[in-house]
Coordinates of C-alpha atoms and ligand atoms in Angstrom, one line a residue:
M1 CA 0.0 0.0 0.0
P2 CA 1.4 3.5 -0.8
D3 CA 2.6 5.2 2.3
S4 CA 2.3 8.9 3.1
G5 CA 4.9 10.2 0.8
P6 CA 5.1 13.9 -0.1
G7 CA 2.0 14.9 -2.0
T8 CA 0.0 11.9 -1.0
R9 CA -0.2 12.5 2.7
G10 CA -3.8 12.3 3.8
S11 CA -5.1 12.8 0.3
G12 CA -6.7 9.4 -0.7
P13 CA -8.4 6.5 0.9
S14 CA -5.4 4.3 0.8
T15 CA -3.0 6.6 2.6
T16 CA -2.1 5.9 6.2
I17 CA -3.8 7.8 9.1
P18 CA -1.2 7.9 11.9
A19 CA -2.3 7.7 15.5
E20 CA -0.7 11.1 16.1
D21 CA 1.3 13.5 13.9
V22 CA 2.9 16.8 14.7
T23 CA 4.4 17.3 11.3
R24 CA 1.2 18.9 9.7
W25 CA 1.1 21.6 12.4
H26 CA 4.8 22.2 12.1
A27 CA 4.6 22.4 8.3
R28 CA 2.0 25.2 8.6
I29 CA 4.1 27.2 11.1
A30 CA 7.5 26.3 9.7
D31 CA 8.4 29.9 8.8
D32 CA 7.7 31.1 12.4
L33 CA 9.7 28.2 13.9
R34 CA 12.6 29.1 11.7
A35 CA 12.3 32.8 12.7
A36 CA 12.3 31.7 16.4
F37 CA 15.6 29.7 15.7
E38 CA 17.1 32.7 13.9
A39 CA 16.2 35.0 16.9
V40 CA 18.0 32.8 19.4
L41 CA 21.0 31.8 17.4
P42 CA 22.9 35.1 17.3
V43 CA 22.2 35.9 21.0
G44 CA 24.7 33.3 22.3
K45 CA 22.9 32.8 25.6
Y46 CA 21.1 29.5 25.2
T47 CA 19.8 28.9 28.8
L48 CA 17.9 31.0 31.2
G49 CA 17.6 33.9 28.8
V50 CA 14.9 36.2 27.4
Q51 CA 13.0 33.5 25.5
L52 CA 12.4 31.4 28.7
R53 CA 11.4 34.5 30.7
A54 CA 8.9 35.5 28.0
F55 CA 7.5 32.0 27.6
E56 CA 7.1 31.6 31.4
E57 CA 5.1 34.9 31.5
E58 CA 3.0 33.9 28.6
Y59 CA 2.3 30.4 29.9
A60 CA 1.5 31.6 33.4
A61 CA -1.0 34.1 31.9
S62 CA -2.6 31.3 29.8
C63 CA -3.1 29.3 33.0
D64 CA -4.2 32.2 35.2
T65 CA -1.3 31.5 37.6
A66 CA 1.2 34.0 39.1
H67 CA 4.2 31.9 38.0
A68 CA 5.4 29.4 35.5
I69 CA 8.9 27.8 35.7
G70 CA 10.4 26.1 32.6
I71 CA 11.8 22.7 33.4
S72 CA 13.7 20.2 31.2
S73 CA 10.9 17.6 31.0
G74 CA 7.5 16.7 32.4
T75 CA 9.1 14.0 34.5
A76 CA 11.6 16.6 36.0
A77 CA 8.8 19.0 36.6
L78 CA 6.9 16.4 38.7
H79 CA 10.2 15.6 40.5
L80 CA 10.9 19.2 41.3
G81 CA 7.3 19.9 42.3
L82 CA 7.5 17.1 44.9
R83 CA 10.8 18.4 46.1
A84 CA 9.4 21.9 46.5
L85 CA 6.5 20.4 48.5
G86 CA 9.1 18.9 50.8
V87 CA 8.1 15.3 50.1
G88 CA 10.8 12.8 51.1
P89 CA 11.6 9.4 52.5
G90 CA 8.9 7.8 54.6
D91 CA 6.2 9.9 53.1
E92 CA 3.2 8.7 51.0
V93 CA 1.8 10.4 47.9
I94 CA -1.6 9.4 46.5
T95 CA -2.0 9.0 42.7
V96 CA -3.6 6.7 40.1
P97 CA -2.3 3.4 38.7
N98 CA -3.3 4.0 35.0
T99 CA -1.0 6.9 34.4
Y100 CA 2.4 7.2 32.6
V101 CA 5.1 5.7 34.8
A102 CA 6.7 9.2 35.2
T103 CA 4.0 10.2 37.7
A104 CA 4.9 7.4 40.1
F105 CA 8.7 7.4 39.3
A106 CA 8.9 11.1 40.4
I107 CA 7.3 10.0 43.8
T108 CA 9.8 7.2 44.0
Y109 CA 12.8 9.5 43.1
V110 CA 12.2 11.5 46.2
G111 CA 12.1 8.4 48.4
A112 CA 8.3 8.5 49.0
T113 CA 5.8 5.7 48.4
P114 CA 3.2 5.9 45.7
V115 CA -0.2 5.0 47.0
F116 CA -2.6 4.1 44.1
V117 CA -6.3 4.8 44.3
D118 CA -8.8 3.5 41.8
V119 CA -10.4 5.6 39.1
D120 CA -13.8 6.6 37.8
P121 CA -14.9 4.1 35.1
A122 CA -16.4 6.8 32.8
T123 CA -13.4 9.2 32.8
A124 CA -10.5 7.0 33.9
N125 CA -9.7 9.9 36.3
M126 CA -8.9 9.7 40.0
D127 CA -12.1 8.9 41.9
P128 CA -12.4 11.6 44.6
G129 CA -14.6 9.2 46.5
R130 CA -11.6 6.9 47.1
V131 CA -9.2 9.6 48.4
A132 CA -10.2 9.9 52.0
A133 CA -9.7 6.2 52.7
A134 CA -6.2 6.4 51.1
V135 CA -5.0 9.1 53.5
T136 CA -2.7 8.2 56.4
D137 CA -0.7 10.2 58.8
R138 CA 2.2 9.9 56.3
T139 CA 0.4 11.3 53.3
R140 CA 2.2 14.5 52.1
A141 CA 0.8 15.2 48.7
I142 CA -1.9 14.1 46.1
V143 CA -1.0 13.9 42.4
P144 CA -4.2 13.8 40.3
V145 CA -3.5 13.1 36.6
H146 CA -5.9 14.8 34.2
M147 CA -6.1 11.7 32.0
Y148 CA -6.5 12.1 28.2
G149 CA -7.1 15.8 28.5
Q150 CA -10.0 16.0 31.0
C151 CA -9.5 17.6 34.5
V152 CA -9.8 15.5 37.6
D153 CA -12.4 17.0 39.9
V154 CA -9.7 18.6 42.0
D155 CA -12.3 20.4 44.1
A156 CA -13.8 17.1 45.3
V157 CA -10.3 15.7 45.9
R158 CA -9.5 18.7 48.1
A159 CA -12.7 18.4 49.9
A160 CA -11.8 14.8 50.7
A161 CA -8.4 15.7 52.1
P162 CA -8.3 19.4 52.9
E163 CA -4.9 19.4 54.6
I164 CA -3.0 17.8 51.8
P165 CA -1.3 19.8 49.0
V166 CA -2.1 18.9 45.4
L167 CA 0.4 18.7 42.6
E168 CA -1.5 18.3 39.3
D169 CA 0.0 16.1 36.6
A170 CA -1.3 18.2 33.7
A171 CA 0.9 16.5 31.1
H172 CA -2.3 15.6 29.1
A173 CA -4.2 18.7 29.7
H174 CA -2.8 22.0 28.3
G175 CA -5.8 24.3 28.1
A176 CA -8.3 22.0 29.8
T177 CA -10.6 23.5 32.4
L178 CA -12.4 22.5 35.6
R179 CA -15.6 24.6 36.1
G180 CA -14.0 27.4 34.1
R181 CA -10.6 27.3 35.8
R182 CA -7.5 26.3 33.9
A183 CA -5.6 23.1 34.5
G184 CA -2.4 24.4 36.1
S185 CA -4.3 26.7 38.5
L186 CA -6.1 24.0 40.5
G187 CA -3.3 22.7 42.7
E188 CA -0.6 24.2 44.8
L189 CA 1.6 23.3 41.9
A190 CA 1.0 21.7 38.4
A191 CA 3.5 19.9 36.2
F192 CA 3.2 20.1 32.4
S193 CA 5.1 18.1 29.8
F194 CA 6.1 19.5 26.4
Y195 CA 7.0 16.2 24.9
P196 CA 6.5 16.7 21.2
S197 CA 3.3 14.8 20.8
K198 CA 1.5 16.4 23.8
V199 CA -1.3 19.0 23.1
L200 CA 1.5 21.6 23.4
G201 CA 4.9 20.1 22.5
A202 CA 8.4 21.4 22.0
L203 CA 10.8 20.2 19.3
G204 CA 12.4 17.9 21.8
D205 CA 12.0 17.5 25.6
G206 CA 10.5 20.1 27.8
G207 CA 8.3 20.7 30.9
L208 CA 7.1 23.4 33.2
L209 CA 5.6 23.9 36.7
T210 CA 2.9 26.5 37.4
T211 CA 2.1 27.9 40.8
S212 CA 0.6 31.0 42.4
S213 CA 2.8 30.7 45.5
D214 CA 5.9 33.0 45.5
D215 CA 7.6 30.6 47.9
F216 CA 7.2 27.6 45.6
D217 CA 8.2 29.7 42.6
A218 CA 11.5 30.7 44.3
S219 CA 12.2 27.2 45.5
V220 CA 11.5 25.6 42.1
R221 CA 13.8 28.2 40.4
Q222 CA 16.5 27.3 42.8
L223 CA 16.0 23.5 42.4
R224 CA 16.0 23.6 38.6
Y225 CA 19.4 25.3 38.5
M226 CA 21.8 23.6 40.9
G227 CA 20.5 25.2 44.0
Q228 CA 21.4 28.7 43.0
A229 CA 19.4 31.8 44.0
G230 CA 21.0 34.6 42.1
T231 CA 24.6 34.7 43.1
K232 CA 26.9 32.7 40.8
H233 CA 28.9 29.9 42.5
E234 CA 26.6 29.9 45.5
H235 CA 24.7 26.7 45.7
L236 CA 22.4 26.9 48.7
V237 CA 20.5 23.6 48.3
L238 CA 21.1 20.3 46.5
G239 CA 19.6 21.4 43.2
Y240 CA 19.4 19.8 39.7
Q241 CA 20.3 20.7 36.2
E242 CA 16.8 20.7 34.9
R243 CA 16.1 23.9 33.0
L244 CA 14.1 24.5 29.8
D245 CA 16.5 25.8 27.2
E246 CA 16.1 29.0 25.1
M247 CA 15.5 27.2 21.7
Q248 CA 12.7 25.2 23.1
A249 CA 11.2 28.2 24.9
A250 CA 11.3 30.1 21.6
F251 CA 9.6 27.3 19.7
L252 CA 7.0 26.9 22.4
R253 CA 6.2 30.6 22.3
V254 CA 5.3 30.2 18.6
K255 CA 3.2 27.1 19.3
L256 CA 1.4 28.6 22.4
R257 CA -0.2 31.1 20.1
D258 CA -1.9 28.2 18.3
L259 CA -3.1 26.4 21.5
E260 CA -6.7 27.5 21.3
D261 CA -7.0 26.5 17.6
Q262 CA -5.4 23.2 18.3
I263 CA -7.9 22.5 21.1
A264 CA -10.8 23.5 18.8
G265 CA -9.4 21.1 16.1
R266 CA -9.1 18.2 18.6
R267 CA -12.7 18.9 19.8
R268 CA -14.0 18.9 16.3
V269 CA -12.4 15.5 15.7
A270 CA -13.8 14.2 18.9
A271 CA -17.4 15.4 18.1
R272 CA -17.2 13.8 14.7
Y273 CA -16.0 10.4 16.2
G274 CA -18.8 10.6 18.6
A275 CA -21.4 10.6 15.8
W276 CA -19.7 7.6 14.1
L277 CA -19.6 5.6 17.2
A278 CA -23.2 6.0 18.2
G279 CA -24.9 2.6 17.8
T280 CA -21.7 0.6 17.9
P281 CA -20.5 -1.5 21.0
V282 CA -17.7 1.0 21.5
T283 CA -18.0 3.3 24.5
P284 CA -16.8 6.8 23.6
P285 CA -15.0 8.9 26.2
A286 CA -17.2 10.8 28.7
H287 CA -17.3 14.3 27.2
D288 CA -16.7 17.5 29.2
V289 CA -17.7 15.9 32.5
T290 CA -15.8 18.4 34.7
G291 CA -15.2 21.2 32.2
R292 CA -13.4 21.5 28.8
H293 CA -11.8 18.3 27.6
V294 CA -8.9 19.0 25.3
Y295 CA -8.6 15.4 23.9
Y296 CA -4.8 14.7 24.1
M297 CA -6.1 11.2 23.4
Y298 CA -9.5 10.0 22.2
T299 CA -9.7 6.9 24.2
V300 CA -12.6 4.5 23.7
L301 CA -13.5 1.2 25.4
A302 CA -13.7 -1.4 22.7
P303 CA -14.9 -5.1 22.9
R304 CA -12.5 -7.4 21.0
R305 CA -9.9 -4.6 21.2
E306 CA -7.0 -6.6 19.7
D307 CA -9.1 -7.7 16.7
L308 CA -10.3 -4.2 16.2
R309 CA -6.8 -2.8 16.4
A310 CA -5.6 -5.3 13.7
F311 CA -8.6 -4.5 11.5
L312 CA -7.8 -0.8 11.7
E313 CA -4.2 -1.4 11.0
G314 CA -5.2 -3.4 7.9
R315 CA -7.0 -0.2 6.7
G316 CA -4.0 1.9 7.3
I317 CA -5.3 3.4 10.6
G318 CA -2.9 3.8 13.4
T319 CA -3.9 3.4 17.1
Q320 CA -2.2 3.4 20.4
L321 CA -2.7 2.1 24.0
I322 CA -2.5 4.7 26.7
Y323 CA -1.5 2.9 28.8
P324 CA -1.2 -0.9 28.2
K325 CA 0.0 -1.8 31.7
L326 CA -0.8 -0.4 35.2
V327 CA 2.1 1.3 36.8
P328 CA 2.2 -1.1 39.8
D329 CA 2.5 -4.0 37.3
Q330 CA 5.6 -2.6 35.8
G331 CA 8.9 -4.3 36.5
A332 CA 10.3 -1.3 38.2
Y333 CA 7.7 -1.7 41.0
A334 CA 8.6 -5.3 41.6
T335 CA 11.4 -3.9 43.7
S336 CA 10.4 -0.3 44.5
P337 CA 7.8 0.1 47.3
W338 CA 4.2 1.1 46.5
R339 CA 0.8 0.5 48.1
A340 CA -2.7 0.2 46.7
A341 CA -5.4 1.9 48.8
D342 CA -8.1 -0.4 47.3
D343 CA -8.3 -3.3 44.8
L344 CA -7.8 -1.0 41.7
S345 CA -10.4 -3.2 40.0
V346 CA -11.8 -0.4 37.8
A347 CA -8.4 0.7 36.5
R348 CA -7.6 -3.0 35.9
S349 CA -10.8 -3.6 34.0
L350 CA -10.2 -0.7 31.6
V351 CA -6.7 -1.8 30.5
P352 CA -7.7 -4.6 28.1
R353 CA -10.5 -2.6 26.5
L354 CA -9.0 0.9 26.0
L355 CA -7.9 2.0 22.5
C356 CA -6.8 5.5 21.4
L357 CA -8.1 6.4 17.9
P358 CA -6.0 8.8 15.8
M359 CA -6.1 12.3 17.3
F360 CA -4.5 15.5 16.3
A361 CA -6.0 18.8 15.3
E362 CA -5.1 18.6 11.5
L363 CA -7.1 15.3 10.9
T364 CA -9.5 16.1 8.1
D365 CA -13.2 15.3 8.3
E366 CA -12.6 12.7 5.5
E367 CA -9.9 11.0 7.6
V368 CA -12.2 10.9 10.7
D369 CA -14.9 9.5 8.5
R370 CA -12.6 6.7 7.3
V371 CA -11.8 5.8 10.9
G372 CA -15.5 5.9 11.9
R373 CA -16.5 3.9 8.8
A374 CA -13.9 1.3 9.7
V375 CA -15.0 0.9 13.3
R376 CA -18.6 0.4 12.1
D377 CA -17.5 -2.1 9.5
F378 CA -15.6 -4.1 12.1
Y379 CA -18.7 -4.5 14.3
G380 CA -21.0 -5.0 11.3
V381 CA -23.3 -2.1 12.3
G382 CA -23.6 -0.6 8.8
Ligands
LIG401 C1 4.2 12.7 29.2 C2 3.8 12.5 30.6 C3 4.7 12.7 31.7 C4 6.2 13.0 31.5 O1 6.5 14.0 30.7 P1 7.9 13.9 29.9 O2 8.0 15.3 29.4 O3 7.8 12.9 28.9 O4 9.0 13.6 30.9 C5 4.2 12.6 33.0 N1 2.9 12.3 33.2 C6 2.1 12.0 32.2 C7 0.7 11.6 32.5 C8 2.5 12.1 30.9 O5 1.7 11.7 29.9

């Protein structure tokens, strides 16, 4: 079958529809990305410069937070967020088992124990009703993950454990809202990833923490740059080399201008999928349950998932599994400590059925229709 060579990409029924694709967006803004590169190149200061400062201000404004601090990756952002909260050995941090391993790894890096709570079957998000029972006198933080681009009901999580600080894992949720408030502004701190395929991605690795606390802002700035607080060669705390560089900040400034359009594009695709899936045995994602869903992933629950996946593959349609294994089932947690607050039966029941259909803002209506048609054909629903 002809693959997506130049000139054929996305144009005919036999071309491949990838599960995700940033190249179409980048092709459209290539001149602006080149201009960003040209602006940084002659300056000679490639870390902690004007691009990063400007991006931080623009990103904080987009999240309605007082501060944003650029970090080298989403994983590093989670790590530094937990450090800033003072989480350490012997502490417990509550999170969910169906997330990317980075969420739990960051907890393990600081010497704390991840405590997994089960999720809501409709949204795959942390079930606030399970949180109170997971709290012990060692609980130091809660890390809700806004799965697939929909906010956890952080208000309900806070109500369940009013004393415990919240670090949002907002890696899936750039621009998502909870009752009108932005992801990033819901917890004491929030970690974002700019991994290239995320809703807002760099041209390489990147991450960021948002906060409205001046104290957390100061402490994260110190931690991300070797424990310095201004004076060169003075390292006040054991910090890390985990900064977002100038090139990535410059690229991200260009892309941030498109964020609302990107979200609108993803929501258009999601709405169109929803119409195709009506009357099939596939359960579409619960839509806008807590606020605006930004559809980092369009994750359905599909009977005979593996057969459907192979069928779609045969029609040139890419899919992915986010995530195919629960974190506590990963090899790393055969030796690192963790605890489950309940039986995790909901999260476990979702794993073999979940399937992420192609999702990115530049998917054409014709491509979405090809995917929808293929799913209907697989189940024989006409
Ligand atoms: C991508 C992701 C991260 C980690 O971000 P990186 O930038 O890849 O380090 C953390 N949590 C979740 C839920 C993610 O999807």
